[in-house]
Amino acid sequence: MKALVLLLVTFGLLFAGADRIRAQLIEYLALNLVDGREVVQVYITNERWRASVRPYLERVELVDSCERAQLIFATQVEEIPPQCRQKLIFLTSYPAYKRAKDSSIGALFWQKGRPNIIFNTRKITQLQIDLPDEFKKYME
Amino acid sequence: MGQDLKKYLYFLGAILLFILFTLILYYKFDQIISLTKRQFLHLKIKDARHSAKVVEETMAREFPKVKEPTAYPKEALERLNAFLSSFIDEEYRYVYIIYQDEEKFFRYLADGSIDPKDRGEFTQKFFPLEEERWRQIFALQKPAYLTQGQIDSLWITYLYPLPLFEHHPTFLVMDISTKAYKHVNTILQNLKHYLESVIIFFGIVFLLILGLYFLIYKENKRNLIDPLTQVYNRNFLKKIEESIQLDQVAVAMIDIDYFKRVNDMYGHHIGDRVLQEVAKIIQQNIRKEDMLIRYGGEEFLLIARKESSDGVRRMIGRIHAMVESTPIKIDGHTINVTLSIGLNEIPHIDKNIFEAIKKADMKLYQAKHNGRNRIEILAPESAKEDPLLSFEKITELIINKQIEIHYQPVYNLKDPSKLFFEALARLKDGDRLIYPGSFLPIIARTNYYIDFNVALLEQVFETIERERATISINFRKSDFLDSKLSRIIEEIISQNRELAQYLIFEILEDEEIRGSDNAFFERIKQLKHYGVRIAIDDFGSGYANLHYFLHISPDIIKIDGGIIRQLKTNSKARAIVKSIVIFSRYIHASTVAEFIEDQETLQIIRRLGIEYAQGYFLAKPSRELAKTKPYKILQSVYANAC
């Protein structure tokens, strides 16, 4: 299990700033993990992340309450209110992901200046999420 | 252009060259930066390779050898992480070991990263940005480097193969930060900015000097260019006098004939336009290297470069013909003007340009005297026949009082006892007599001119004292406006107060008399106070006008010889003379007819009522006062008078 996936984003995103890349990755993940929505509501616990990605989001609405969100990005599971812990959760640090493998469907974090994405295979399967083919190599 | 301006131009040129050189350096600087960066990159790669070899050797010596990465002992991994951490500094941001698994995924074996967020865990997948390139490098198993333009704060990623596992290619990876690169880059960019500052600074200096140059140029131009005609003024002559090579130039004085009439007839506004047009025509007919100077009111000086023996002469002829044949059309008026020109073709015999100009001026004087609208040339051949005197020669004759006075009698047509003599001065150079037209222009506006007139007046007084005869002397208006000369004249008259009644001053008509010439009128009145009589010479020609009669009362009016000569054939001339005679009676002035050259003219002037006659027909000028009178000639006149 314990999928650890690094997503290499090569198309164009690499030439933009880190905040723009982060925003585009969030939007890319949200639109592919949450089906059938024109706009996906996302809750981000980290205020700095929230402020830095907001200007670049187009089809993602940042919400102030986790209850309204379809996808949650949290530094660690403990930051998420209990009533929302069953939702789709992405953790934003590798150590936090390792500590709470059962609670999150993956992680999006920066390591050595490079963006990384991990998909938790067990959780993805459990939730019957159909990942696009290009994501599959990042599952474990 | 002045030497000062040339120096400015040289200075400007030097600055411009410097700016151009700096600009080239500036635009080449990107190449210099690129080259320097490349050199620096090679240095860093070399340094990284050295560190990688240390890692390789240490691992071979101090770390266990296992077949599979997954079999690496935990204790050895911790030591390996710590060992790799020892390489971390400001330049080596991340040092880690990556191997390829069976599925060709990249995974961490060890990571020396100090920050836990950046540290990859054992067997954690690693996805490089340029994945395909990494695969190639891992396949080749050779050291390589990648430039990390995409990752913030990373400059180069250096990969060095480690022979740890038989079936799993393994590389030591070193991420080198941009810190050192940025440091070098900052130095180079600062240098580039310094170059920019130098260019801007010298650009501003250049513009300031250029501005200064134009200000000086404009000021120079304003000082040297006549604003009306846009040709040089006399200041220019002073500026270039020393640089003129007299053996390479010819000098011409050009004067517009009867220009006063244009001013009088059409006004000064039109007169100015005529001057402009004439200047334009002259300029169109001279060459670039010739210099045209407005020398006086309607007088131009041309300093022309001599290229062939008759080149300048042809050019002067062309100017003369062009002005004569070009009607000047201004405000609906068509004005035809002609030029009198004096050309000095041999200025090289003169000591300086001013002496050469005086000789050209003398030739101009001759041209005017010979009827105007003509060119008089001082050519090498004519100079041999009739050499013009040098300034030194004339002054020597004046200092030695080599002045000879010839007296021409002026006869009263009614009373033979009432005659007077016109004093005509010549300079005596051995047997040769020099006439005023040949030397007065040369000494004009010098103290020798005053000395000459003083000597003349003193000699005349000596004759008056000896002969008790009435004698007239020619003076010009400007002589009385010269405070020094007029003061000396008054002193001499004052010293000969009892003889002043025998003296007549003939005021020449070659200078304009204006109503505002108060100083002139005052001095004439002062002289009349001593008993000196005043005659107006050549009345009816030149600048003769009626202002005289408003301010002074002339005793004698000498009618212009040009009119007298036409009396036999021109009824209008007779009418004019008759009118002058009637006018003279009204103002109680006597009339004199000059240029009496035959009996018929003598009879006509008698019939017209003229009182005095003068001319070669009656008597030529002679050194002695004419003791015998031409009774035979005058007999019929006197008989008729009786």
PDB file of C-alpha atoms in Angstrom, chain A:
ATOM      1  CA  MET A   1       0.000   0.000   0.000  1.00  0.00           C
ATOM      2  CA  LYS A   2       1.039   3.198   0.991  1.00  0.00           C
ATOM      3  CA  ALA A   3       1.170   4.657  -2.357  1.00  0.00           C
ATOM      4  CA  LEU A   4       3.763   7.249  -2.731  1.00  0.00           C
ATOM      5  CA  VAL A   5       3.466   9.044  -5.912  1.00  0.00           C
ATOM      6  CA  LEU A   6       5.474  11.871  -7.217  1.00  0.00           C
ATOM      7  CA  LEU A   7       3.785  13.766  -9.896  1.00  0.00           C
ATOM      8  CA  LEU A   8       6.046  15.442 -12.284  1.00  0.00           C
ATOM      9  CA  VAL A   9       4.281  18.286 -13.892  1.00  0.00           C
ATOM     10  CA  THR A  10       6.095  19.001 -17.071  1.00  0.00           C
ATOM     11  CA  PHE A  11       3.620  20.839 -19.232  1.00  0.00           C
ATOM     12  CA  GLY A  12       4.071  24.549 -18.858  1.00  0.00           C
ATOM     13  CA  LEU A  13       3.384  24.549 -15.176  1.00  0.00           C
ATOM     14  CA  LEU A  14       7.069  24.196 -14.540  1.00  0.00           C
ATOM     15  CA  PHE A  15       7.793  27.548 -15.998  1.00  0.00           C
ATOM     16  CA  ALA A  16       5.424  29.334 -13.671  1.00  0.00           C
ATOM     17  CA  GLY A  17       6.002  30.291 -10.032  1.00  0.00           C
ATOM     18  CA  ALA A  18       5.551  27.767  -7.185  1.00  0.00           C
ATOM     19  CA  ASP A  19       2.204  29.297  -6.095  1.00  0.00           C
ATOM     20  CA  ARG A  20       0.760  29.038  -9.578  1.00  0.00           C
ATOM     21  CA  ILE A  21       2.005  25.436  -9.893  1.00  0.00           C
ATOM     22  CA  ARG A  22       0.483  24.594  -6.534  1.00  0.00           C
ATOM     23  CA  ALA A  23      -2.843  26.173  -7.546  1.00  0.00           C
ATOM     24  CA  GLN A  24      -2.916  24.344 -10.852  1.00  0.00           C
ATOM     25  CA  LEU A  25      -2.100  21.031  -9.215  1.00  0.00           C
ATOM     26  CA  ILE A  26      -4.902  21.562  -6.679  1.00  0.00           C
ATOM     27  CA  GLU A  27      -7.329  22.409  -9.477  1.00  0.00           C
ATOM     28  CA  TYR A  28      -6.138  19.447 -11.570  1.00  0.00           C
ATOM     29  CA  LEU A  29      -6.556  17.030  -8.675  1.00  0.00           C
ATOM     30  CA  ALA A  30      -9.943  18.469  -7.634  1.00  0.00           C
ATOM     31  CA  LEU A  31     -11.436  18.227 -11.104  1.00  0.00           C
ATOM     32  CA  ASN A  32     -10.174  14.656 -11.615  1.00  0.00           C
ATOM     33  CA  LEU A  33     -11.083  13.288  -8.175  1.00  0.00           C
ATOM     34  CA  VAL A  34     -14.516  14.896  -7.880  1.00  0.00           C
ATOM     35  CA  ASP A  35     -16.770  13.861 -10.732  1.00  0.00           C
ATOM     36  CA  GLY A  36     -19.307  15.871 -12.646  1.00  0.00           C
ATOM     37  CA  ARG A  37     -18.842  19.306 -11.184  1.00  0.00           C
ATOM     38  CA  GLU A  38     -18.216  22.487 -13.056  1.00  0.00           C
ATOM     39  CA  VAL A  39     -16.750  24.061  -9.924  1.00  0.00           C
ATOM     40  CA  VAL A  40     -15.313  22.074  -7.026  1.00  0.00           C
ATOM     41  CA  GLN A  41     -15.438  23.404  -3.472  1.00  0.00           C
ATOM     42  CA  VAL A  42     -12.093  22.936  -1.725  1.00  0.00           C
ATOM     43  CA  TYR A  43     -11.148  23.583   1.891  1.00  0.00           C
ATOM     44  CA  ILE A  44      -7.494  24.312   2.703  1.00  0.00           C
ATOM     45  CA  THR A  45      -6.422  24.448   6.336  1.00  0.00           C
ATOM     46  CA  ASN A  46      -3.100  26.172   5.743  1.00  0.00           C
ATOM     47  CA  GLU A  47      -3.727  29.909   5.519  1.00  0.00           C
ATOM     48  CA  ARG A  48      -0.555  30.650   3.583  1.00  0.00           C
ATOM     49  CA  TRP A  49      -1.484  28.034   0.964  1.00  0.00           C
ATOM     50  CA  ARG A  50      -4.977  29.421   0.793  1.00  0.00           C
ATOM     51  CA  ALA A  51      -3.852  32.978   0.207  1.00  0.00           C
ATOM     52  CA  SER A  52      -1.149  32.073  -2.270  1.00  0.00           C
ATOM     53  CA  VAL A  53      -3.240  29.832  -4.563  1.00  0.00           C
ATOM     54  CA  ARG A  54      -6.496  31.846  -4.530  1.00  0.00           C
ATOM     55  CA  PRO A  55      -5.511  34.254  -7.378  1.00  0.00           C
ATOM     56  CA  TYR A  56      -4.767  31.367  -9.749  1.00  0.00           C
ATOM     57  CA  LEU A  57      -7.823  29.165  -9.226  1.00  0.00           C
ATOM     58  CA  GLU A  58     -10.472  29.147 -11.942  1.00  0.00           C
ATOM     59  CA  ARG A  59     -12.742  26.165 -11.419  1.00  0.00           C
ATOM     60  CA  VAL A  60     -12.065  25.664  -7.722  1.00  0.00           C
ATOM     61  CA  GLU A  61     -13.933  27.589  -5.075  1.00  0.00           C
ATOM     62  CA  LEU A  62     -12.105  27.923  -1.788  1.00  0.00           C
ATOM     63  CA  VAL A  63     -14.557  27.567   1.081  1.00  0.00           C
ATOM     64  CA  ASP A  64     -14.202  28.608   4.712  1.00  0.00           C
ATOM     65  CA  SER A  65     -15.956  25.553   6.109  1.00  0.00           C
ATOM     66  CA  CYS A  66     -14.840  21.973   5.565  1.00  0.00           C
ATOM     67  CA  GLU A  67     -18.450  20.889   5.540  1.00  0.00           C
ATOM     68  CA  ARG A  68     -19.091  22.655   2.277  1.00  0.00           C
ATOM     69  CA  ALA A  69     -15.996  21.190   0.616  1.00  0.00           C
ATOM     70  CA  GLN A  70     -15.742  18.142  -1.623  1.00  0.00           C
ATOM     71  CA  LEU A  71     -11.936  18.002  -1.219  1.00  0.00           C
ATOM     72  CA  ILE A  72      -9.756  18.986   1.748  1.00  0.00           C
ATOM     73  CA  PHE A  73      -6.062  19.864   1.825  1.00  0.00           C
ATOM     74  CA  ALA A  74      -4.616  19.746   5.358  1.00  0.00           C
ATOM     75  CA  THR A  75      -1.164  19.905   6.849  1.00  0.00           C
ATOM     76  CA  GLN A  76      -2.197  17.083   9.204  1.00  0.00           C
ATOM     77  CA  VAL A  77      -5.412  15.162   9.830  1.00  0.00           C
ATOM     78  CA  GLU A  78      -5.800  16.637  13.317  1.00  0.00           C
ATOM     79  CA  GLU A  79      -6.516  20.058  11.839  1.00  0.00           C
ATOM     80  CA  ILE A  80      -9.653  18.754  10.153  1.00  0.00           C
ATOM     81  CA  PRO A  81     -12.857  18.876  12.216  1.00  0.00           C
ATOM     82  CA  PRO A  82     -14.051  15.322  12.999  1.00  0.00           C
ATOM     83  CA  GLN A  83     -17.282  15.703  11.002  1.00  0.00           C
ATOM     84  CA  CYS A  84     -15.190  16.237   7.842  1.00  0.00           C
ATOM     85  CA  ARG A  85     -12.624  13.468   8.251  1.00  0.00           C
ATOM     86  CA  GLN A  86     -14.600  11.150   6.019  1.00  0.00           C
ATOM     87  CA  LYS A  87     -14.297  13.446   3.064  1.00  0.00           C
ATOM     88  CA  LEU A  88     -11.570  13.250   0.411  1.00  0.00           C
ATOM     89  CA  ILE A  89      -8.437  14.416   2.199  1.00  0.00           C
ATOM     90  CA  PHE A  90      -5.064  15.330   0.763  1.00  0.00           C
ATOM     91  CA  LEU A  91      -2.223  15.979   3.168  1.00  0.00           C
ATOM     92  CA  THR A  92       0.398  18.574   2.411  1.00  0.00           C
ATOM     93  CA  SER A  93       3.457  17.005   4.052  1.00  0.00           C
ATOM     94  CA  TYR A  94       5.045  13.629   3.593  1.00  0.00           C
ATOM     95  CA  PRO A  95       5.581  12.867   7.327  1.00  0.00           C
ATOM     96  CA  ALA A  96       1.932  13.728   8.059  1.00  0.00           C
ATOM     97  CA  TYR A  97       0.801  11.454   5.229  1.00  0.00           C
ATOM     98  CA  LYS A  98       2.874   8.621   6.609  1.00  0.00           C
ATOM     99  CA  ARG A  99       1.316   9.073  10.039  1.00  0.00           C
ATOM    100  CA  ALA A 100      -2.258   9.043   8.707  1.00  0.00           C
ATOM    101  CA  LYS A 101      -2.230   6.751   5.728  1.00  0.00           C
ATOM    102  CA  ASP A 102      -5.734   5.491   6.484  1.00  0.00           C
ATOM    103  CA  SER A 103      -7.298   8.903   6.613  1.00  0.00           C
ATOM    104  CA  SER A 104      -6.106  10.444   3.345  1.00  0.00           C
ATOM    105  CA  ILE A 105      -6.322   9.517  -0.283  1.00  0.00           C
ATOM    106  CA  GLY A 106      -2.920  11.003  -0.966  1.00  0.00           C
ATOM    107  CA  ALA A 107      -0.496  13.826  -0.429  1.00  0.00           C
ATOM    108  CA  LEU A 108       0.618  16.910  -2.279  1.00  0.00           C
ATOM    109  CA  PHE A 109       3.860  18.377  -0.999  1.00  0.00           C
ATOM    110  CA  TRP A 110       7.128  20.060  -1.993  1.00  0.00           C
ATOM    111  CA  GLN A 111      10.405  18.263  -1.516  1.00  0.00           C
ATOM    112  CA  LYS A 112      13.800  19.614  -2.631  1.00  0.00           C
ATOM    113  CA  GLY A 113      12.005  22.395  -4.460  1.00  0.00           C
ATOM    114  CA  ARG A 114      10.073  19.895  -6.532  1.00  0.00           C
ATOM    115  CA  PRO A 115       6.299  19.236  -6.406  1.00  0.00           C
ATOM    116  CA  ASN A 116       5.277  15.698  -5.326  1.00  0.00           C
ATOM    117  CA  ILE A 117       1.949  13.870  -5.436  1.00  0.00           C
ATOM    118  CA  ILE A 118       1.155  10.522  -3.815  1.00  0.00           C
ATOM    119  CA  PHE A 119      -2.004   8.502  -4.277  1.00  0.00           C
ATOM    120  CA  ASN A 120      -2.978   6.044  -1.553  1.00  0.00           C
ATOM    121  CA  THR A 121      -3.943   2.986  -3.561  1.00  0.00           C
ATOM    122  CA  ARG A 122      -5.875   1.316  -0.763  1.00  0.00           C
ATOM    123  CA  LYS A 123      -7.977   4.356  -0.083  1.00  0.00           C
ATOM    124  CA  ILE A 124      -8.542   5.073  -3.762  1.00  0.00           C
ATOM    125  CA  THR A 125      -9.723   1.525  -4.271  1.00  0.00           C
ATOM    126  CA  GLN A 126     -11.822   1.625  -1.134  1.00  0.00           C
ATOM    127  CA  LEU A 127     -13.561   4.770  -2.256  1.00  0.00           C
ATOM    128  CA  GLN A 128     -13.873   3.435  -5.775  1.00  0.00           C
ATOM    129  CA  ILE A 129     -12.284   6.475  -7.287  1.00  0.00           C
ATOM    130  CA  ASP A 130     -11.467   6.046 -10.917  1.00  0.00           C
ATOM    131  CA  LEU A 131      -8.144   7.767 -11.446  1.00  0.00           C
ATOM    132  CA  PRO A 132      -7.106   8.943 -14.901  1.00  0.00           C
ATOM    133  CA  ASP A 133      -4.434   6.799 -16.527  1.00  0.00           C
ATOM    134  CA  GLU A 134      -1.717   9.436 -16.250  1.00  0.00           C
ATOM    135  CA  PHE A 135      -2.069   9.326 -12.434  1.00  0.00           C
ATOM    136  CA  LYS A 136      -1.707   5.573 -12.114  1.00  0.00           C
ATOM    137  CA  LYS A 137       2.063   5.466 -12.064  1.00  0.00           C
ATOM    138  CA  TYR A 138       1.989   7.653  -8.937  1.00  0.00           C
ATOM    139  CA  MET A 139      -0.063   5.098  -6.972  1.00  0.00           C
ATOM    140  CA  GLU A 140       1.385   2.699  -4.520  1.00  0.00           C
TER     141      GLU A 140
END
